[in-house]
XYZ file of C-alpha atoms in Angstrom:
616
model
C 150.429 24.967 -22.500
C 152.169 23.313 -25.415
C 150.125 19.947 -24.616
C 147.052 22.040 -23.577
C 146.993 23.574 -27.233
C 147.453 20.030 -28.407
C 144.472 18.636 -26.323
C 142.311 21.741 -27.529
C 143.069 20.780 -31.080
C 142.195 17.194 -30.755
C 138.687 18.072 -29.284
C 138.089 20.481 -32.151
C 138.900 18.211 -34.695
C 136.701 15.518 -32.787
C 133.885 17.945 -33.234
C 134.754 18.976 -36.821
C 135.890 15.755 -38.153
C 133.785 13.025 -36.530
C 133.728 10.996 -39.705
C 137.541 10.686 -39.463
C 137.523 9.899 -35.827
C 134.329 7.077 -36.226
C 136.312 5.737 -39.187
C 139.921 5.276 -36.938
C 137.560 3.509 -34.248
C 135.683 1.359 -36.673
C 138.636 0.255 -38.349
C 140.321 -0.428 -35.176
C 137.054 -2.076 -34.093
C 136.751 -4.315 -37.058
C 140.397 -5.440 -36.804
C 139.979 -6.439 -33.111
C 136.653 -8.343 -33.810
C 138.058 -10.525 -36.736
C 141.270 -11.164 -34.997
C 139.782 -12.397 -31.822
C 137.885 -15.303 -33.428
C 140.348 -17.546 -31.742
C 139.140 -16.748 -28.513
C 135.450 -17.197 -29.097
C 133.276 -20.138 -27.969
C 132.485 -21.142 -31.648
C 136.214 -21.866 -32.609
C 137.039 -23.647 -29.333
C 133.897 -25.700 -29.969
C 134.900 -26.477 -33.661
C 138.448 -27.041 -32.667
C 137.213 -30.267 -30.409
C 136.468 -32.261 -33.574
C 137.718 -29.959 -36.585
C 141.089 -28.657 -35.277
C 142.631 -28.466 -38.622
C 139.964 -26.300 -39.725
C 140.437 -23.588 -37.124
C 144.135 -23.679 -37.833
C 143.208 -22.866 -41.549
C 140.909 -20.101 -40.336
C 143.399 -18.450 -38.001
C 146.216 -18.661 -40.882
C 143.972 -17.122 -43.592
C 142.970 -14.390 -40.519
C 146.569 -13.275 -40.132
C 147.291 -13.191 -43.961
C 144.090 -11.187 -44.488
C 145.319 -8.887 -41.529
C 148.258 -8.170 -43.173
C 146.295 -7.005 -46.434
C 143.607 -4.982 -44.412
C 146.187 -3.118 -42.240
C 147.945 -1.872 -45.486
C 144.218 -0.913 -46.766
C 143.649 1.095 -43.406
C 147.115 2.539 -43.505
C 146.656 4.086 -46.744
C 143.085 5.298 -45.722
C 144.440 7.005 -42.614
C 147.238 8.857 -44.725
C 144.739 9.833 -47.222
C 142.662 11.264 -44.223
C 145.089 12.689 -42.798
C 146.405 14.760 -46.038
C 142.833 16.122 -46.171
C 143.010 17.073 -42.507
C 146.345 18.931 -43.058
C 144.789 20.421 -46.049
C 141.708 21.868 -43.999
C 144.299 23.311 -41.586
C 146.896 25.225 -43.814
C 145.371 28.560 -42.322
C 145.719 27.404 -39.092
C 149.330 26.398 -39.705
C 150.114 29.690 -41.453
C 149.183 31.351 -38.288
C 151.389 29.489 -36.114
C 154.161 30.222 -38.382
C 153.271 33.876 -38.452
C 153.521 34.048 -34.803
C 157.033 33.131 -35.106
C 156.600 29.072 -34.042
C 159.191 26.927 -35.478
C 159.012 24.525 -37.996
C 159.888 21.749 -35.553
C 157.603 22.834 -32.717
C 154.737 22.846 -35.083
C 155.684 19.553 -36.844
C 155.685 18.213 -32.624
C 152.203 19.895 -32.025
C 150.735 17.697 -35.249
C 152.495 14.306 -33.909
C 151.212 14.943 -30.604
C 147.669 15.628 -31.758
C 147.891 12.458 -33.830
C 149.227 10.143 -30.917
C 146.353 11.601 -28.888
C 143.850 10.759 -31.627
C 145.284 7.173 -32.205
C 145.260 6.627 -28.195
C 141.781 7.471 -28.131
C 140.646 5.779 -31.188
C 142.499 2.677 -30.342
C 140.754 2.580 -26.670
C 137.051 3.176 -27.990
C 138.000 0.931 -31.043
C 139.089 -1.925 -28.755
C 136.145 -1.494 -26.346
C 133.612 -1.423 -28.869
C 135.452 -4.696 -30.757
C 135.238 -6.519 -27.090
C 131.609 -5.950 -27.235
C 130.503 -6.632 -30.853
C 132.902 -9.514 -30.908
C 130.603 -11.298 -27.977
C 127.500 -10.527 -30.453
C 129.330 -12.003 -33.186
C 130.147 -14.861 -30.993
C 126.728 -15.512 -30.030
C 125.535 -15.248 -33.540
C 127.936 -17.655 -34.667
C 126.879 -20.130 -32.121
C 123.662 -19.627 -33.223
C 124.626 -20.467 -36.872
C 125.769 -23.959 -35.096
C 122.745 -24.958 -33.580
C 124.630 -27.855 -31.915
C 125.805 -26.157 -28.461
C 124.696 -27.943 -25.167
C 121.529 -26.747 -23.590
C 121.785 -24.389 -21.064
C 125.389 -23.486 -21.869
C 126.478 -20.028 -20.826
C 128.700 -17.820 -22.954
C 130.666 -14.931 -21.094
C 132.356 -11.865 -22.551
C 135.745 -12.705 -23.597
C 138.693 -10.313 -23.664
C 141.606 -11.745 -26.153
C 144.683 -10.092 -25.222
C 146.422 -11.789 -28.216
C 143.799 -9.782 -30.443
C 144.506 -6.845 -28.307
C 148.205 -6.843 -28.795
C 147.945 -7.276 -32.344
C 145.407 -4.542 -33.022
C 147.667 -2.143 -30.714
C 151.011 -3.505 -32.634
C 149.207 -3.021 -36.294
C 147.601 0.656 -35.530
C 150.886 1.442 -33.472
C 152.802 1.132 -36.756
C 150.201 2.861 -38.676
C 150.041 5.952 -36.715
C 153.986 5.974 -36.341
C 153.972 6.195 -40.197
C 151.182 8.800 -40.087
C 153.190 11.228 -37.612
C 156.563 10.873 -39.720
C 154.330 11.407 -42.844
C 152.920 14.822 -40.913
C 156.340 15.825 -39.715
C 158.053 15.496 -43.313
C 155.149 17.411 -44.784
C 155.258 20.635 -42.356
C 158.840 20.841 -43.079
C 158.393 21.064 -46.499
C 155.687 23.390 -46.007
C 155.894 26.975 -47.360
C 154.022 29.865 -45.906
C 152.265 31.399 -48.921
C 151.126 28.117 -49.829
C 149.546 27.481 -46.744
C 147.605 30.858 -46.837
C 146.434 30.476 -50.341
C 145.944 26.711 -50.164
C 142.047 26.940 -49.553
C 141.791 29.403 -52.508
C 143.050 27.248 -55.130
C 140.886 25.413 -57.482
C 141.942 23.470 -60.615
C 141.670 25.615 -63.855
C 138.687 24.967 -65.412
C 139.430 24.153 -69.171
C 136.086 23.010 -70.873
C 136.624 20.656 -73.869
C 134.481 20.486 -76.861
C 131.721 18.627 -76.313
C 132.509 15.812 -79.078
C 135.796 15.166 -76.983
C 133.767 14.237 -73.906
C 131.285 12.208 -75.957
C 134.204 10.516 -77.666
C 135.968 9.958 -74.372
C 132.642 8.445 -72.936
C 132.119 6.275 -75.977
C 135.364 4.840 -75.585
C 135.148 3.920 -71.712
C 132.060 2.251 -72.627
C 133.489 0.527 -75.054
C 136.476 -0.810 -73.237
C 133.682 -1.685 -70.674
C 131.914 -3.946 -72.934
C 135.199 -5.651 -73.635
C 136.161 -6.503 -70.449
C 132.511 -7.701 -69.543
C 132.385 -9.697 -72.551
C 136.027 -11.388 -71.657
C 134.714 -12.030 -68.042
C 131.808 -13.631 -69.225
C 133.079 -16.024 -71.960
C 136.072 -16.896 -69.992
C 135.095 -16.767 -66.165
C 137.009 -16.198 -63.187
C 139.016 -19.578 -63.161
C 141.536 -18.899 -66.330
C 144.201 -16.812 -64.833
C 146.476 -16.161 -67.496
C 147.624 -12.731 -69.387
C 144.094 -12.327 -70.733
C 142.770 -12.291 -67.221
C 145.233 -9.397 -66.305
C 144.118 -7.533 -69.751
C 140.707 -7.871 -68.746
C 141.180 -5.957 -65.441
C 143.315 -3.679 -67.107
C 140.453 -2.721 -69.744
C 137.906 -2.619 -67.365
C 140.051 -0.425 -64.951
C 140.820 2.024 -68.037
C 136.963 1.904 -69.074
C 136.176 2.971 -65.436
C 138.883 5.688 -65.649
C 137.568 7.134 -69.135
C 133.977 6.995 -68.057
C 134.383 9.027 -65.046
C 136.896 11.506 -66.572
C 134.328 12.019 -69.241
C 131.548 12.607 -67.170
C 132.081 15.622 -65.602
C 132.873 17.557 -68.639
C 129.780 15.662 -70.428
C 127.477 16.320 -67.822
C 128.115 19.927 -67.695
C 128.027 20.482 -71.502
C 124.956 18.455 -71.560
C 123.289 20.392 -68.819
C 124.193 23.959 -70.077
C 122.769 22.988 -73.611
C 119.260 22.614 -71.731
C 118.974 26.286 -70.659
C 115.825 25.897 -68.576
C 117.373 22.989 -66.412
C 120.787 24.790 -66.019
C 119.414 27.937 -64.950
C 116.797 26.449 -62.312
C 117.616 27.027 -58.722
C 121.156 26.612 -57.997
C 122.074 23.829 -60.694
C 124.841 26.270 -62.531
C 126.425 26.601 -59.187
C 126.343 23.013 -58.243
C 127.727 22.100 -61.579
C 130.483 24.427 -61.599
C 131.436 23.226 -57.974
C 131.140 19.722 -59.230
C 133.523 20.441 -61.887
C 135.968 22.679 -60.112
C 138.238 20.039 -58.905
C 137.808 17.780 -62.191
C 141.246 16.356 -62.054
C 140.951 15.137 -58.606
C 137.340 13.918 -58.936
C 137.649 11.458 -61.585
C 140.524 9.566 -60.123
C 139.111 9.106 -56.716
C 135.609 8.291 -58.145
C 137.431 5.372 -60.285
C 139.133 3.966 -57.032
C 136.061 4.482 -54.903
C 134.250 2.734 -57.536
C 136.650 -0.262 -57.502
C 136.611 -0.203 -53.780
C 132.694 -0.529 -53.797
C 132.956 -3.111 -56.715
C 135.201 -5.098 -54.285
C 132.933 -4.712 -51.487
C 129.767 -5.701 -53.185
C 131.236 -8.669 -55.058
C 133.165 -9.992 -52.006
C 130.039 -10.022 -49.747
C 127.781 -11.310 -52.234
C 129.890 -14.006 -53.362
C 130.469 -15.324 -49.428
C 126.776 -15.090 -48.767
C 125.997 -16.886 -51.773
C 128.875 -19.608 -51.442
C 127.639 -19.918 -47.719
C 124.166 -20.933 -48.695
C 125.684 -23.476 -51.047
C 127.660 -24.832 -48.007
C 124.553 -25.317 -46.195
C 123.220 -27.259 -49.090
C 126.164 -29.682 -49.186
C 125.895 -30.246 -45.730
C 122.184 -30.856 -45.504
C 122.732 -33.237 -48.716
C 125.735 -35.191 -47.009
C 124.084 -35.852 -43.838
C 120.435 -37.531 -44.055
C 120.839 -39.338 -40.786
C 122.334 -38.532 -37.168
C 124.432 -41.683 -37.422
C 125.831 -43.910 -39.961
C 127.901 -47.062 -39.160
C 129.548 -49.325 -41.635
C 131.159 -52.509 -41.541
C 133.267 -52.528 -44.519
C 135.821 -55.086 -44.098
C 137.049 -57.026 -47.468
C 135.191 -60.300 -46.864
C 132.476 -58.958 -44.604
C 131.729 -61.010 -41.618
C 127.759 -60.540 -40.817
C 127.773 -58.802 -37.744
C 124.642 -57.691 -35.804
C 125.832 -54.071 -35.345
C 123.085 -52.802 -33.130
C 123.764 -55.890 -31.069
C 127.494 -54.779 -30.989
C 126.670 -51.386 -29.738
C 124.255 -52.359 -26.794
C 126.908 -54.788 -25.522
C 129.649 -51.686 -25.354
C 127.031 -49.317 -23.421
C 125.003 -47.603 -26.478
C 121.748 -48.955 -26.222
C 120.029 -48.075 -29.616
C 116.531 -48.454 -28.570
C 117.193 -45.543 -25.749
C 119.524 -43.631 -27.696
C 118.012 -43.709 -31.043
C 114.276 -42.723 -31.828
C 114.406 -44.453 -35.389
C 116.924 -46.702 -37.008
C 117.549 -49.283 -39.898
C 120.136 -51.780 -40.400
C 120.607 -53.645 -43.965
C 123.336 -54.419 -46.587
C 124.843 -53.097 -49.571
C 125.303 -55.653 -52.299
C 128.038 -56.348 -54.802
C 126.374 -55.778 -58.408
C 125.489 -58.695 -61.059
C 128.015 -58.067 -63.973
C 125.051 -59.179 -66.237
C 122.922 -56.808 -64.669
C 122.907 -53.052 -66.291
C 119.967 -50.458 -67.383
C 119.780 -49.608 -70.889
C 120.582 -46.111 -71.655
C 122.248 -45.506 -68.025
C 124.778 -47.866 -67.599
C 126.119 -50.049 -64.761
C 127.021 -49.563 -61.159
C 129.504 -51.497 -58.589
C 126.285 -51.653 -55.990
C 123.341 -52.824 -55.428
C 120.451 -52.172 -52.714
C 117.533 -54.305 -52.273
C 113.754 -52.328 -52.917
C 112.999 -52.978 -49.407
C 116.195 -51.672 -47.747
C 116.066 -48.545 -50.120
C 112.399 -47.658 -49.176
C 113.322 -47.801 -45.688
C 116.294 -45.647 -45.873
C 114.158 -43.184 -47.535
C 111.274 -43.053 -45.013
C 113.992 -42.325 -42.693
C 115.065 -39.504 -44.722
C 111.187 -38.275 -45.035
C 111.274 -39.029 -48.970
C 109.356 -41.181 -51.240
C 110.074 -44.564 -52.132
C 110.188 -46.782 -55.350
C 107.589 -49.515 -56.517
C 108.519 -52.892 -58.194
C 107.410 -51.583 -61.622
C 110.184 -49.103 -61.717
C 112.810 -51.506 -61.160
C 115.751 -51.918 -61.938
C 116.934 -48.260 -61.406
C 120.086 -46.236 -61.349
C 119.853 -43.771 -58.400
C 122.202 -41.195 -56.715
C 120.279 -40.364 -53.714
C 122.637 -40.057 -50.724
C 122.110 -43.136 -48.668
C 124.677 -42.766 -45.907
C 125.906 -40.052 -43.853
C 129.211 -38.488 -44.966
C 129.478 -40.665 -47.870
C 127.710 -39.075 -50.463
C 130.561 -39.834 -52.959
C 129.648 -43.687 -53.037
C 128.390 -42.323 -56.647
C 125.431 -44.129 -58.322
C 123.798 -47.611 -57.374
C 121.193 -49.975 -58.666
C 117.862 -50.696 -56.847
C 116.410 -54.112 -57.518
C 114.060 -56.354 -56.152
C 114.723 -58.211 -52.805
C 114.781 -61.630 -54.655
C 117.342 -60.580 -56.682
C 119.481 -58.889 -53.971
C 119.444 -62.490 -52.019
C 121.360 -63.601 -55.136
C 124.325 -61.437 -54.557
C 127.511 -61.018 -52.324
C 127.298 -58.672 -49.565
C 129.382 -55.576 -50.204
C 128.917 -54.101 -46.554
C 126.733 -53.637 -43.710
C 125.140 -50.035 -42.817
C 123.284 -49.231 -39.480
C 121.761 -45.826 -39.842
C 119.825 -43.786 -37.148
C 118.369 -40.543 -35.825
C 119.003 -39.403 -32.242
C 116.363 -39.635 -29.371
C 118.038 -36.837 -27.339
C 120.459 -34.035 -27.265
C 123.089 -34.699 -30.357
C 126.287 -34.137 -28.281
C 125.040 -35.754 -25.568
C 123.913 -38.866 -27.415
C 127.356 -38.533 -29.377
C 129.659 -38.883 -25.949
C 127.641 -42.168 -25.615
C 128.538 -43.240 -28.851
C 131.975 -42.314 -28.780
C 132.521 -43.868 -25.564
C 130.828 -47.127 -26.832
C 133.336 -47.036 -29.953
C 136.593 -47.024 -27.669
C 135.324 -49.770 -25.513
C 138.421 -52.427 -25.737
C 137.135 -55.219 -28.476
C 134.591 -53.103 -30.306
C 136.736 -53.592 -33.566
C 137.614 -57.188 -32.888
C 134.481 -58.542 -34.771
C 135.274 -56.014 -38.116
C 136.466 -52.995 -39.599
C 133.909 -50.147 -38.643
C 133.531 -46.802 -39.639
C 131.420 -44.309 -37.965
C 130.164 -41.046 -39.260
C 127.656 -38.494 -37.697
C 125.675 -35.522 -38.845
C 127.138 -33.591 -35.888
C 130.777 -34.472 -37.261
C 129.878 -33.632 -40.941
C 128.201 -30.271 -39.710
C 131.215 -29.256 -37.763
C 133.533 -29.659 -40.638
C 131.457 -27.885 -42.994
C 130.568 -25.422 -40.357
C 134.263 -24.672 -40.025
C 134.444 -24.046 -44.242
C 131.464 -21.741 -43.737
C 132.751 -19.995 -41.014
C 136.126 -19.394 -42.956
C 133.962 -18.417 -46.220
C 131.510 -15.883 -44.511
C 134.128 -14.220 -42.141
C 136.938 -13.655 -44.776
C 134.111 -12.201 -47.148
C 132.422 -9.939 -44.334
C 135.889 -8.590 -43.162
C 137.037 -7.734 -46.686
C 133.818 -6.555 -47.592
C 133.130 -4.313 -44.437
C 137.020 -2.742 -44.867
C 136.477 -1.991 -48.479
C 132.969 -0.751 -48.000
C 134.380 1.578 -44.905
C 137.270 2.356 -47.056
C 135.229 3.771 -49.969
C 132.864 5.586 -47.801
C 135.180 7.237 -45.737
C 137.339 8.327 -48.543
C 134.125 9.703 -50.134
C 133.041 11.408 -46.705
C 136.276 13.252 -46.028
C 136.876 14.510 -49.368
C 133.226 15.837 -49.429
C 133.877 17.604 -45.934
C 137.359 18.969 -47.151
C 135.617 20.463 -49.933
C 132.737 22.010 -47.861
C 135.201 23.620 -45.682
C 137.014 25.102 -49.035
C 133.368 26.176 -50.215
C 132.562 28.079 -47.091
C 133.320 31.779 -48.538
C 131.265 30.654 -51.919
C 128.447 29.832 -49.783
C 128.808 32.844 -47.859
C 128.292 34.957 -50.877
C 125.267 33.017 -51.957
C 123.885 33.961 -48.417
C 124.575 37.516 -48.806
C 123.359 37.478 -52.069
C 119.734 36.336 -50.816
C 119.630 32.905 -51.503
C 117.528 31.293 -49.133
C 118.841 28.484 -46.821
C 116.701 25.985 -48.409
C 118.234 26.408 -51.859
C 121.969 26.485 -50.462
C 121.024 22.908 -48.541
C 119.488 21.455 -51.677
C 122.568 22.581 -53.659
C 124.822 20.924 -50.912
C 122.662 17.825 -51.158
C 122.492 17.424 -54.750
C 126.570 17.927 -54.749
C 127.106 15.351 -52.021
C 124.533 12.864 -53.599
C 126.161 13.057 -57.003
C 129.435 12.290 -55.213
C 128.192 9.286 -53.502
C 126.056 8.102 -56.206
C 127.921 7.795 -59.123
C 130.529 5.648 -58.187
C 128.118 3.454 -56.496
C 125.856 3.062 -59.634
C 128.773 2.227 -61.864
C 130.044 -0.513 -59.205
C 126.626 -1.929 -59.149
C 127.035 -2.390 -62.883
C 130.173 -4.049 -62.651
C 129.300 -6.309 -59.694
C 125.997 -7.540 -61.433
C 128.636 -8.750 -64.362
C 130.826 -10.074 -62.090
C 128.496 -11.990 -59.922
C 127.008 -13.409 -63.015
C 130.208 -15.012 -63.816
C 131.032 -15.703 -60.120
C 127.626 -17.782 -59.792
C 128.601 -19.900 -62.730
C 131.298 -21.123 -61.021
C 129.627 -21.429 -57.496
C 126.590 -23.394 -59.438
C 129.019 -26.005 -60.172
C 129.102 -27.375 -56.628
C 125.457 -26.121 -55.424
C 122.281 -23.763 -55.688
C 123.188 -20.306 -55.316
C 120.719 -18.224 -53.613
C 121.529 -14.785 -55.497
C 118.212 -12.979 -54.101
C 119.475 -13.536 -50.496
C 122.942 -12.695 -51.233
C 121.882 -9.290 -52.784
C 119.556 -8.444 -49.952
C 122.201 -8.913 -47.095
C 124.686 -7.042 -49.449
C 122.324 -4.264 -50.139
C 121.542 -4.166 -46.433
C 125.399 -3.407 -45.631
C 125.296 -0.718 -48.329
C 122.445 0.902 -46.884
C 123.188 1.059 -43.287
C 126.894 1.747 -43.807
C 127.335 3.722 -47.017
C 123.974 5.333 -46.459
C 125.131 6.524 -42.812
C 128.364 8.172 -44.191
C 126.533 9.943 -46.828
C 123.985 11.272 -44.106
C 126.864 12.072 -42.099
C 128.570 13.915 -44.661
C 125.765 15.823 -45.688
C 124.794 16.833 -42.144
C 128.743 17.857 -41.313
C 128.972 19.586 -44.583
C 125.643 21.652 -43.840
C 126.764 22.440 -40.417
C 130.112 23.691 -41.379
C 128.634 25.598 -44.383
C 126.002 27.228 -41.725
C 128.459 28.429 -39.368
C 129.938 30.509 -41.988
C 126.921 31.997 -43.694
């Protein structure tokens, strides 16, 4: 009978508080997905050429998972507190029926255990499916896997065990917290808990205005410090800036509710229109809780927007850097101290790599030591020189325009070698001048005729042949190698940003949703009174929509303002190493907000409406 009651309560809770269960499930799902990366095909492929990048990703993942688990634990405890508040009358009935405190605590612990097991099962199952989708999307990012390769569904036992362990600890803490809360509960408080409102103490309008202006001033000072100092100066002033921004946000929301009420009341036509008076009173009835929670939610949304936008923007920068450092599929250098002229194409052919067959185009030339007396007025000089004909041929392979003799000598910085963009500036001189100089190194560049991985396997076999390095010191760099190494950095930046961004966004939206659902449950008698007074269902729904919209929109609006300032400062740092596509990063971030935050808003409104309609 006892277990049957627990199952019935869990079933009812899942129906009435689907947002809570979905949040638990989504948390488990996200945790599993990002901890199962080690088993994904993309990581196994990356480990073949850049295992140290994979190791770094997994280390960062472990560190971030601890942080994420703490955030999710706080979210679950917060949600559990609201659910306990919603069930105060039910718990009071248990006590009135003579059920001992220990039995009530055991009942709630059993319910928490059942919900936790159900959320773990559904979340892990959903995580397995979505991790496969994420793996396929990641492989598509590589655009370098073998043709015809098949990637089956992968079950990560390690990620599953880690998820069960972390969330098992979280639910254990929740069960202990629930037991302690019940042991300290008082019957009179349980009976009257749903009737208590915070005392309405309207302050004079000038106090609200003063508080509002002070909050705005603190925010402007924090914005100015961030834009002038940037993100890289971590010192006491940096933490002062964070404190000013947090205090400004707190004062803004602290003054907003009272300021909004007084402002609308001064306009009688607006105040008495429809149910505006009722909505504003409802909005202000929990003023001391609202402004604190709105501040926390605003900061969470700021983190979600900022982290997601920055990781997408930096991800595009990494793409630009990858393309710039790999103008050809292959570059081989003969870089020995005293370069002994070697026919690199012939050397490759002798060892099993036929350039005529494996490459669709190629070029073999030399780089020269500079003449100490030769420099470019106003531009300086360089240690390296390139003959005009060689430079134009290399540019042709890159699909770029060359130079004419009238433009010589020129100090250039275009990348000439795959993987060696750091060679710096060089001089382009006429062929006659280049013929009088000493050879600095020989280079052979080319583009593959067929599949990159198949061709590279033949190249690797040739370079590992006995005697390949007997004629000189050769350094081989390929576009695939550079791409794989940079792809590791790309995965690290993108996945870490999305991991944290999604967790922060879900946390903020879930806290708001649970808060509004709890308040809707408390407001059932008030909406029932409106119904008995003859207020139409349409007007009641509109009032509810406005109340939920204000709670979701206000913290999001200020978070967007914060993030615009923050992204401006972040882009100044990212732009040092490449171009930032702020449009794409903004669109991606907006899409996440629209889908996740919008879905929570819609679910909250529909759930609240169903809850109020059932008691009207």
